[in-house]
GROMACS .gro file of N, CA, C and O in nm:
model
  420
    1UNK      N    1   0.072  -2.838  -1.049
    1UNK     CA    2   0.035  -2.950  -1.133
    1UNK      C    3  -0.106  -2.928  -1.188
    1UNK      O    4  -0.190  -2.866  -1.123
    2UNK      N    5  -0.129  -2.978  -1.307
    2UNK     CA    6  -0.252  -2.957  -1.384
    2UNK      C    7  -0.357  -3.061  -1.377
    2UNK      O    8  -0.334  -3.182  -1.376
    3UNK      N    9  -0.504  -2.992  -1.372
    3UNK     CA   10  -0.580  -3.130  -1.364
    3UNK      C   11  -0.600  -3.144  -1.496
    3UNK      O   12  -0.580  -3.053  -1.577
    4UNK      N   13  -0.649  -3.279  -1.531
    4UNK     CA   14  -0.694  -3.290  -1.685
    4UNK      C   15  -0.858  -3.363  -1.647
    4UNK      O   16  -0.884  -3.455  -1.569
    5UNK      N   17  -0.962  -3.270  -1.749
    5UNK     CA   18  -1.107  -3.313  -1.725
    5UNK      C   19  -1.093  -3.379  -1.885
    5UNK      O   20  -1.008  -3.345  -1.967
    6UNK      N   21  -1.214  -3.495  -1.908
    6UNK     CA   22  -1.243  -3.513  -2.039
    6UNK      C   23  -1.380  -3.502  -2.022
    6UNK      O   24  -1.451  -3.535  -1.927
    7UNK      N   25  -1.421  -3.424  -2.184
    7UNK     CA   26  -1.553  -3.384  -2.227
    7UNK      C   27  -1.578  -3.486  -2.302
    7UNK      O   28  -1.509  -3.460  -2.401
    8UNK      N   29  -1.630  -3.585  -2.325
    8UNK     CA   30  -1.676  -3.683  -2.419
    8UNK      C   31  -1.832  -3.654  -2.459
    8UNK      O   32  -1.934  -3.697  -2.404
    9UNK      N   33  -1.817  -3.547  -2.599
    9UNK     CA   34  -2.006  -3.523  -2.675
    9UNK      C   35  -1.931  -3.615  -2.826
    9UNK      O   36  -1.841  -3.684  -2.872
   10UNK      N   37  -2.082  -3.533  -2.847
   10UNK     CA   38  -2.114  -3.571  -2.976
   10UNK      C   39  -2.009  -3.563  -3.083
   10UNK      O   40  -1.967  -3.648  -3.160
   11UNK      N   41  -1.972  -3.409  -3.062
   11UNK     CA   42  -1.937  -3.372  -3.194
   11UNK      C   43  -1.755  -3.362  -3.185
   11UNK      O   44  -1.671  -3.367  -3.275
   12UNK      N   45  -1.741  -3.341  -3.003
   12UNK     CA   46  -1.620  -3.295  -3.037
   12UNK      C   47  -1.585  -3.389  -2.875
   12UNK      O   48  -1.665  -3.407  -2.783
   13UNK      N   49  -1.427  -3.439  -2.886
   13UNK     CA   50  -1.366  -3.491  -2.752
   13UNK      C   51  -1.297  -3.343  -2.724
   13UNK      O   52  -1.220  -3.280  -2.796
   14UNK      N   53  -1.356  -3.307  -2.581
   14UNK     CA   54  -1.238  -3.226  -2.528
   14UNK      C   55  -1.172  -3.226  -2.426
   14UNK      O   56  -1.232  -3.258  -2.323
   15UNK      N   57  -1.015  -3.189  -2.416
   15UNK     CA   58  -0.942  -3.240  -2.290
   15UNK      C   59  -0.934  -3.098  -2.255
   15UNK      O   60  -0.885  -3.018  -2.335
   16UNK      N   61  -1.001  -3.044  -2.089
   16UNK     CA   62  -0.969  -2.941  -2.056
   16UNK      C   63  -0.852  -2.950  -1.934
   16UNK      O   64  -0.840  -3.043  -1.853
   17UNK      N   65  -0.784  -2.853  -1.942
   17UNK     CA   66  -0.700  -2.820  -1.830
   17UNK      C   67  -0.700  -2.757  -1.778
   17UNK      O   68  -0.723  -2.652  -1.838
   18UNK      N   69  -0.675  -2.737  -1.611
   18UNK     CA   70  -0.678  -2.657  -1.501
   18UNK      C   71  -0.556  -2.683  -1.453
   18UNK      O   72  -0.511  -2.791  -1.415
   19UNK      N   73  -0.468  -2.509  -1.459
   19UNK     CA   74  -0.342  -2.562  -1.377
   19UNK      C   75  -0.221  -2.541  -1.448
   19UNK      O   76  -0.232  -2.521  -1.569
   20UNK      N   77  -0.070  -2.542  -1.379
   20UNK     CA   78   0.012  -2.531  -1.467
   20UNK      C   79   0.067  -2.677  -1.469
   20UNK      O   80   0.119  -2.747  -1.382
   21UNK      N   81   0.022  -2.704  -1.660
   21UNK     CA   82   0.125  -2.816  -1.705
   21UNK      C   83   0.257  -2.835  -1.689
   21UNK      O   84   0.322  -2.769  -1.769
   22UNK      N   85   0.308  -2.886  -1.632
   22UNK     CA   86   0.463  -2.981  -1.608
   22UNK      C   87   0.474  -3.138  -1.658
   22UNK      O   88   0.385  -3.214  -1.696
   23UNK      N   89   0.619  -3.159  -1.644
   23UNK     CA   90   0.635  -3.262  -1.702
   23UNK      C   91   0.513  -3.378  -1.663
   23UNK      O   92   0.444  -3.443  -1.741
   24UNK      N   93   0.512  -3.378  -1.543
   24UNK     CA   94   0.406  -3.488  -1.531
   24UNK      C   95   0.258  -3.483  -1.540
   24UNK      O   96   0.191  -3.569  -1.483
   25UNK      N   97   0.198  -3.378  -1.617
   25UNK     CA   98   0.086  -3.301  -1.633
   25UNK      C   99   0.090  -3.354  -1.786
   25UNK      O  100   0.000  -3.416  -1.841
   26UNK      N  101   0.209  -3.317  -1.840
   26UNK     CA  102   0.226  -3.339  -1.979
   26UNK      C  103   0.191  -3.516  -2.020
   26UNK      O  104   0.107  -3.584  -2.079
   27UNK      N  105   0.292  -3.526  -1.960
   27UNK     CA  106   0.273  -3.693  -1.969
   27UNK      C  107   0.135  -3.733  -1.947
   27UNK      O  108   0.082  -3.778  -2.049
   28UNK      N  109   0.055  -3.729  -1.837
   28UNK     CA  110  -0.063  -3.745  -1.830
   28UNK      C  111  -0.195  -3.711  -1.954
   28UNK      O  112  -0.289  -3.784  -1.986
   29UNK      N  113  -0.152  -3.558  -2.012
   29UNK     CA  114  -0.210  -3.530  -2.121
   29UNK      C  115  -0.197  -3.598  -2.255
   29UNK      O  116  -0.277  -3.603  -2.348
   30UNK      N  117  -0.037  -3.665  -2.237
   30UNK     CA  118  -0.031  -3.723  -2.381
   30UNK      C  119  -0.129  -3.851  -2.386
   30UNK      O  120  -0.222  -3.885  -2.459
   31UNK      N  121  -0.051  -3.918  -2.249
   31UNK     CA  122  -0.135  -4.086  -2.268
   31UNK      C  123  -0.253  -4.083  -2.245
   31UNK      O  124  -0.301  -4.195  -2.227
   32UNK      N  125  -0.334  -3.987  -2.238
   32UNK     CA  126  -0.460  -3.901  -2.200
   32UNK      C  127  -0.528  -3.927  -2.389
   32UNK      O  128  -0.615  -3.993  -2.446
   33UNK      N  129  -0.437  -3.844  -2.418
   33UNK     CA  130  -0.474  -3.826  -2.597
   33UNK      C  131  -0.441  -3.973  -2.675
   33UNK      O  132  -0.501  -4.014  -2.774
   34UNK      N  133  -0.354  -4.028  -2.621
   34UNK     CA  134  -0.305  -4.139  -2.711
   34UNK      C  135  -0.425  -4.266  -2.687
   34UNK      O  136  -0.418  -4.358  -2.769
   35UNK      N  137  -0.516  -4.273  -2.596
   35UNK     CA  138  -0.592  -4.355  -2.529
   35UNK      C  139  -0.728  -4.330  -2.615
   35UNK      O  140  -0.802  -4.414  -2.666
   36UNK      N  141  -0.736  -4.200  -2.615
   36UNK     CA  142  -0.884  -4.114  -2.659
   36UNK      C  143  -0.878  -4.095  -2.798
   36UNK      O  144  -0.975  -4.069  -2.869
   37UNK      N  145  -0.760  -4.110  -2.835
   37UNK     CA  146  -0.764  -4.085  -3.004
   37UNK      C  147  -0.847  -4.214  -3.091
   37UNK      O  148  -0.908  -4.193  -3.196
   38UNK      N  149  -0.841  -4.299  -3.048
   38UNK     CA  150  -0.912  -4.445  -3.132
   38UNK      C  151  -1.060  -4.421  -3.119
   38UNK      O  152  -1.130  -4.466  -3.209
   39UNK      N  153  -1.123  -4.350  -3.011
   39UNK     CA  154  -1.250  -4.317  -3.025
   39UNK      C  155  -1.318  -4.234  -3.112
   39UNK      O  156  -1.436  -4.249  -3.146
   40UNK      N  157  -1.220  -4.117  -3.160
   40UNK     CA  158  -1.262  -3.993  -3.193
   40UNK      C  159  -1.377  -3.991  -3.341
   40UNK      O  160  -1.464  -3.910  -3.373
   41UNK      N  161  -1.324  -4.127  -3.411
   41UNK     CA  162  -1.419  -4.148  -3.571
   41UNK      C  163  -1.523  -4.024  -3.579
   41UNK      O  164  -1.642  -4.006  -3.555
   42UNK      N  165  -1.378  -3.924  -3.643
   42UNK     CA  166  -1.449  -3.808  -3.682
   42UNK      C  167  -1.490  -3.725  -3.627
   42UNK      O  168  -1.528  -3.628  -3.694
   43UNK      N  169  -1.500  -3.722  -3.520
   43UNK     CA  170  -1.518  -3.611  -3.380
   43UNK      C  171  -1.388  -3.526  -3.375
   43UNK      O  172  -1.279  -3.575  -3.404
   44UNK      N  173  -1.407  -3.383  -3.333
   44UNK     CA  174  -1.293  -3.226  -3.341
   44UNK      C  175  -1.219  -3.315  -3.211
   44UNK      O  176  -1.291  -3.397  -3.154
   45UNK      N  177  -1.129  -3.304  -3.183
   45UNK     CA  178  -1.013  -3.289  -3.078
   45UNK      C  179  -0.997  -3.119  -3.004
   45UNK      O  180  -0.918  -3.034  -3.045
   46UNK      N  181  -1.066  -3.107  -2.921
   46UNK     CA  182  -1.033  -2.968  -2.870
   46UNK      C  183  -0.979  -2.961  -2.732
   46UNK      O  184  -1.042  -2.995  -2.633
   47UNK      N  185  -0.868  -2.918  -2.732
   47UNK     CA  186  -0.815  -2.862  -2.614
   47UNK      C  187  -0.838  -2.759  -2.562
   47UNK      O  188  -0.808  -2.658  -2.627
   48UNK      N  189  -0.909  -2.741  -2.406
   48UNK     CA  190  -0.963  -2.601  -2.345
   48UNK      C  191  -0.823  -2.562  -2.274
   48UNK      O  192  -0.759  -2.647  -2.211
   49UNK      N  193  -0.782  -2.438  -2.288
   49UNK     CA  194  -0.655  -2.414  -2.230
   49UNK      C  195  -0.691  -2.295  -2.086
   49UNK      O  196  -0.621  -2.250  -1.995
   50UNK      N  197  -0.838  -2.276  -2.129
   50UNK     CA  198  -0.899  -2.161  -2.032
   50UNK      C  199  -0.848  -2.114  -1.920
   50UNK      O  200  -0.820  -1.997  -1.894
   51UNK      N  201  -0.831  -2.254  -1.820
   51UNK     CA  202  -0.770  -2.224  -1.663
   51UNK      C  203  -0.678  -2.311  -1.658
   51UNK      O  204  -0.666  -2.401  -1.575
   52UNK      N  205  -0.589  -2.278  -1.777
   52UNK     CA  206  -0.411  -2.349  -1.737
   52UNK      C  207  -0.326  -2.228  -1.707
   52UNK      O  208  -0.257  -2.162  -1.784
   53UNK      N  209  -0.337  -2.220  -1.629
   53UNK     CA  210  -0.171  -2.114  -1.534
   53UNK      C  211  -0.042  -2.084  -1.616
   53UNK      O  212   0.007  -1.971  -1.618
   54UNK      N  213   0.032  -2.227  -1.708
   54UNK     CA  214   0.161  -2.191  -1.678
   54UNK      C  215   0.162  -2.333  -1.781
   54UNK      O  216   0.083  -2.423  -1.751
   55UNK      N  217   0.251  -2.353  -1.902
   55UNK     CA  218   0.255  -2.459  -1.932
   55UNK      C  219   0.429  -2.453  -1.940
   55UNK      O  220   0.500  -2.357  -1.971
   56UNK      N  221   0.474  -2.604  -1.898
   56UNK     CA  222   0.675  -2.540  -1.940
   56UNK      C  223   0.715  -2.647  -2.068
   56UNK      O  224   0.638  -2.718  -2.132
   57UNK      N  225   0.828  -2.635  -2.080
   57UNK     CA  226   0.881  -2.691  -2.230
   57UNK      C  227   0.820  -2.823  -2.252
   57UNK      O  228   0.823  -2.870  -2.365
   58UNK      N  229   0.757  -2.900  -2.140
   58UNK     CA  230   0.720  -3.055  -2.178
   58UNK      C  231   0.592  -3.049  -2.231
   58UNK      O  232   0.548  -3.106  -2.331
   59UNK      N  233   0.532  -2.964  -2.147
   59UNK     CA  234   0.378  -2.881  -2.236
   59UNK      C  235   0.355  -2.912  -2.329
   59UNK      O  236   0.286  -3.003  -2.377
   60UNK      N  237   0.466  -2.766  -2.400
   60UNK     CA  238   0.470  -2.754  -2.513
   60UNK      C  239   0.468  -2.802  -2.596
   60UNK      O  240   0.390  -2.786  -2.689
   61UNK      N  241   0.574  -2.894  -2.584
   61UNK     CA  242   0.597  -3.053  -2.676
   61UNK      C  243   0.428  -3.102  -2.702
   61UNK      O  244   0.357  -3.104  -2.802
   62UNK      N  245   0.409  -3.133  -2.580
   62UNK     CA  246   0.304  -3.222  -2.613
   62UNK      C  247   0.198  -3.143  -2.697
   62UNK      O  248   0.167  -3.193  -2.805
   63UNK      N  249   0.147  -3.042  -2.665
   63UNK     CA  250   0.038  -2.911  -2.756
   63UNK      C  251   0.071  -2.928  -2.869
   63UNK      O  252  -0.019  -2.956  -2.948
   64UNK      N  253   0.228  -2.917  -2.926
   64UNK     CA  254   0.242  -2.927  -3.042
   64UNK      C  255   0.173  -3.045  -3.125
   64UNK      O  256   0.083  -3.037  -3.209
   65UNK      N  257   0.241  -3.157  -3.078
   65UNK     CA  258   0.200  -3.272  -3.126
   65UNK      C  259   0.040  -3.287  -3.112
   65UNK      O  260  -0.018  -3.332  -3.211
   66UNK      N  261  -0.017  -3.262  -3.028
   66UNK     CA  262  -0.182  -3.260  -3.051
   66UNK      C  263  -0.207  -3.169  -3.155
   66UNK      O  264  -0.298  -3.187  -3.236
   67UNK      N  265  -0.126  -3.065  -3.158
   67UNK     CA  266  -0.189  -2.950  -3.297
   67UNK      C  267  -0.160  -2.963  -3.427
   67UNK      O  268  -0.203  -2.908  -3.528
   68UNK      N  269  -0.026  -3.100  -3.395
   68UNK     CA  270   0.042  -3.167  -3.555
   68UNK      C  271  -0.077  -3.273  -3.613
   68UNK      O  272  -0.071  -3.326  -3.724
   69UNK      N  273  -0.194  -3.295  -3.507
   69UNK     CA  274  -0.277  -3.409  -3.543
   69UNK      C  275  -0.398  -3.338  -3.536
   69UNK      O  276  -0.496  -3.404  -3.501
   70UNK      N  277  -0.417  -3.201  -3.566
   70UNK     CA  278  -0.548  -3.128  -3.592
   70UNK      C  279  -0.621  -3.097  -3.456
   70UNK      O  280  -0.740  -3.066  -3.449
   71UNK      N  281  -0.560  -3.105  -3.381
   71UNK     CA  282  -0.619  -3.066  -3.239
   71UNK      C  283  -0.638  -2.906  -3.255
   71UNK      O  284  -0.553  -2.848  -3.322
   72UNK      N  285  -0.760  -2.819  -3.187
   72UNK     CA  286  -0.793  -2.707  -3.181
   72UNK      C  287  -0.854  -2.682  -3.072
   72UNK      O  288  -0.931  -2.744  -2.998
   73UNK      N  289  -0.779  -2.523  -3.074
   73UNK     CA  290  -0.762  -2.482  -2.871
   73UNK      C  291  -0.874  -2.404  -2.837
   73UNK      O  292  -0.912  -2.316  -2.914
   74UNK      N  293  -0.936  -2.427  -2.724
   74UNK     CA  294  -1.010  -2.317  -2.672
   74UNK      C  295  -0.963  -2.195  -2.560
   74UNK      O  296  -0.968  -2.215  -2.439
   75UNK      N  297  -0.936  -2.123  -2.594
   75UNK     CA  298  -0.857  -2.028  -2.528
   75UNK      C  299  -0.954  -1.893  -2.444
   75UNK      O  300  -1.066  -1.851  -2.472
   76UNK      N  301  -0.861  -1.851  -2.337
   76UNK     CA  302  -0.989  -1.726  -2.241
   76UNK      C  303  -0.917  -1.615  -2.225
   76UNK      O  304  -0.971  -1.527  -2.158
   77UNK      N  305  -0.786  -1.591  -2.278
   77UNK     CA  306  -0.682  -1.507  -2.197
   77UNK      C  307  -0.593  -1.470  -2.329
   77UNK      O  308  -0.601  -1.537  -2.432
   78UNK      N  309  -0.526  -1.381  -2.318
   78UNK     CA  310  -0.430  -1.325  -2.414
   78UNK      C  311  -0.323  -1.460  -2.376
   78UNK      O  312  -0.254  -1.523  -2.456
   79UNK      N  313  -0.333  -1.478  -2.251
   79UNK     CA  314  -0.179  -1.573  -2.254
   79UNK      C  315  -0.216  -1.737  -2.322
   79UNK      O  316  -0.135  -1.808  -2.380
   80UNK      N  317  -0.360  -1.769  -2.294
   80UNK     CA  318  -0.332  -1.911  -2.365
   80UNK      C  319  -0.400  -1.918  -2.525
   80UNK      O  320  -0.412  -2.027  -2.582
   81UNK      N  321  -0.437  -1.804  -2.581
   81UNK     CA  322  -0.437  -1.759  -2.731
   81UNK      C  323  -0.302  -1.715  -2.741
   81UNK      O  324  -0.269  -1.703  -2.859
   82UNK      N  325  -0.212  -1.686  -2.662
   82UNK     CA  326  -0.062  -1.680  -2.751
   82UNK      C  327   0.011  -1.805  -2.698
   82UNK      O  328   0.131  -1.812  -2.724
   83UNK      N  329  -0.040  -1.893  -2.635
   83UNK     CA  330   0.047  -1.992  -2.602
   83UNK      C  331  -0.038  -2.142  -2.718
   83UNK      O  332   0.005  -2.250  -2.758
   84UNK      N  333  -0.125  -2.095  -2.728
   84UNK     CA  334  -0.222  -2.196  -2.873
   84UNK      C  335  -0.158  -2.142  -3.009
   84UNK      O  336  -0.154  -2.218  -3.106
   85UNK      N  337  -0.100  -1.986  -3.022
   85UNK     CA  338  -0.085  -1.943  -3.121
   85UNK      C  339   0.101  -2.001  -3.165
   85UNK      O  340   0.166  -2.011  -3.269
   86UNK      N  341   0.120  -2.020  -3.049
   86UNK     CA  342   0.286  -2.058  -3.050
   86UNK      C  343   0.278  -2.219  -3.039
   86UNK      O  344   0.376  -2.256  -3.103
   87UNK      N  345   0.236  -2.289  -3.010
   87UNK     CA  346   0.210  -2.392  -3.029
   87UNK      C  347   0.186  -2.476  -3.182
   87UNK      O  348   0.246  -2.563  -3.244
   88UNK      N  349   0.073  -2.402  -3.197
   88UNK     CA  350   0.033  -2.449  -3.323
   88UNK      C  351   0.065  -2.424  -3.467
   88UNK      O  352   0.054  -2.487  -3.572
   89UNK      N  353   0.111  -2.299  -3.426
   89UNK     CA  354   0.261  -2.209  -3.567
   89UNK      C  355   0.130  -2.153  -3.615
   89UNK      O  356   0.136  -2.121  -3.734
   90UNK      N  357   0.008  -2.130  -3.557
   90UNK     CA  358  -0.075  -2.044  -3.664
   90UNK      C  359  -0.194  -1.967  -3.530
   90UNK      O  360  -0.221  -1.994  -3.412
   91UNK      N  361  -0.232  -1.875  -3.616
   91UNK     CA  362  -0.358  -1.787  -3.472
   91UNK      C  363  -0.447  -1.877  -3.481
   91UNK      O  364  -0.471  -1.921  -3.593
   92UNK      N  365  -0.494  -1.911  -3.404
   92UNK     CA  366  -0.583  -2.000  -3.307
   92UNK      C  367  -0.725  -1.966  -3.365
   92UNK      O  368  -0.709  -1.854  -3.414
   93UNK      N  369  -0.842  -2.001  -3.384
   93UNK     CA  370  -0.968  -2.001  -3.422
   93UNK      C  371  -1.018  -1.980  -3.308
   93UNK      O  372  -1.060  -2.086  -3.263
   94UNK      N  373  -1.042  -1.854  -3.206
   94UNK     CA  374  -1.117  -1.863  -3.067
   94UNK      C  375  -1.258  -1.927  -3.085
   94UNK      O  376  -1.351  -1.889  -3.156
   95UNK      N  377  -1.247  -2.049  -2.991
   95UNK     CA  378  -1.355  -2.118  -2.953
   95UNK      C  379  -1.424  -2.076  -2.804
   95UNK      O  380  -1.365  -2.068  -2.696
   96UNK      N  381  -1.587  -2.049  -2.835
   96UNK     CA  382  -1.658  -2.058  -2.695
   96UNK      C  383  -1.609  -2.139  -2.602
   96UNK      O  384  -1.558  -2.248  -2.630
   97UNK      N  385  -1.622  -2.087  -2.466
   97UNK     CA  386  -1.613  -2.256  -2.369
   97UNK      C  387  -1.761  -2.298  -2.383
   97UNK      O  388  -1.871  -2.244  -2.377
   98UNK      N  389  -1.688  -2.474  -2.413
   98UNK     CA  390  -1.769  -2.492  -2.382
   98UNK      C  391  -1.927  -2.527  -2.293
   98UNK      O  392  -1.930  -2.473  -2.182
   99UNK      N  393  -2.006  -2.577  -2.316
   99UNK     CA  394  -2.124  -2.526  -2.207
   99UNK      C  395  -2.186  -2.698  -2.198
   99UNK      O  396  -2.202  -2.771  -2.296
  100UNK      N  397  -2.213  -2.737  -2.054
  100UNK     CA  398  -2.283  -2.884  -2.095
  100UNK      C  399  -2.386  -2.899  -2.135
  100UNK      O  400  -2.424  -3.016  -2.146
  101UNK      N  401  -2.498  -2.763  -2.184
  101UNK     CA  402  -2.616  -2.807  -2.231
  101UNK      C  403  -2.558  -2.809  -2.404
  101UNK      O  404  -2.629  -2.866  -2.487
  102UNK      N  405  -2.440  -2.752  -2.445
  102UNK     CA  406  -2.410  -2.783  -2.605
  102UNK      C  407  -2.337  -2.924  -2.605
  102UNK      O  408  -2.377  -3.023  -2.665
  103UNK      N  409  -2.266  -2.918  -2.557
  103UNK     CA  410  -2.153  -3.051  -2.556
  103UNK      C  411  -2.177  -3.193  -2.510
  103UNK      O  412  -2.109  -3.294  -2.522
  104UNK      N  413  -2.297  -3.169  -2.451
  104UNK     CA  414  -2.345  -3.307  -2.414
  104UNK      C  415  -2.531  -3.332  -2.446
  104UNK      O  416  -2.622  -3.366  -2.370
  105UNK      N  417  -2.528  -3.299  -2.588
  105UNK     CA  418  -2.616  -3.334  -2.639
  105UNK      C  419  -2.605  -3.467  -2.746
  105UNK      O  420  -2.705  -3.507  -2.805
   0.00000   0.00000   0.00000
């Protein structure tokens, strides 16, 4: 099961994950996003996929739909730059991880 952290900066909300997403990982991530989205006025949506293990078909679903609403992945690994790249139907923009002296300024 996956943990879900939230980054709440300036510029960008990010939901990182640790772990392999499953259905109930998923679920958590959506109503996770569906909660956090009314805040965002103009702030990036980034998903850190860095230390997710394993995501399965409910995942997926959900990645998609965050990437159908402009969500952008931060990826560390060949596997979650091809699992951002399959997700999102396009190659991924590799993003730094982020760092709390950038993200929480």
């Amino acid at each position: 099961m996956a943990s879900l952290y939230i980054h709440d900066g300036a510029q960008a909300l990010t939901l990182q994950i640790s772990g392999a997403v499953t259905q109930v990982s998923a679920a958590e991530l959506e109503q996770t996003w569906l909660t956090a989205r009314s805040t965002l006025a103009g702030r990036e949506l980034l998903i850190d996929l860095g230390n997710a293990i394993s995501v399965d078909d409910d995942g997926q679903t959900v990645l998609r739909r965050l990437a159908s609403h402009g969500a952008r992945f931060i990826t560390a690994s060949r596997l979650t730059e091809a699992l951002a790249a399959e997700v999102s139907r396009r190659v991924p923009e590799l993003l730094p991880a982020p760092r709390p002296s950038v993200w929480n300024r």
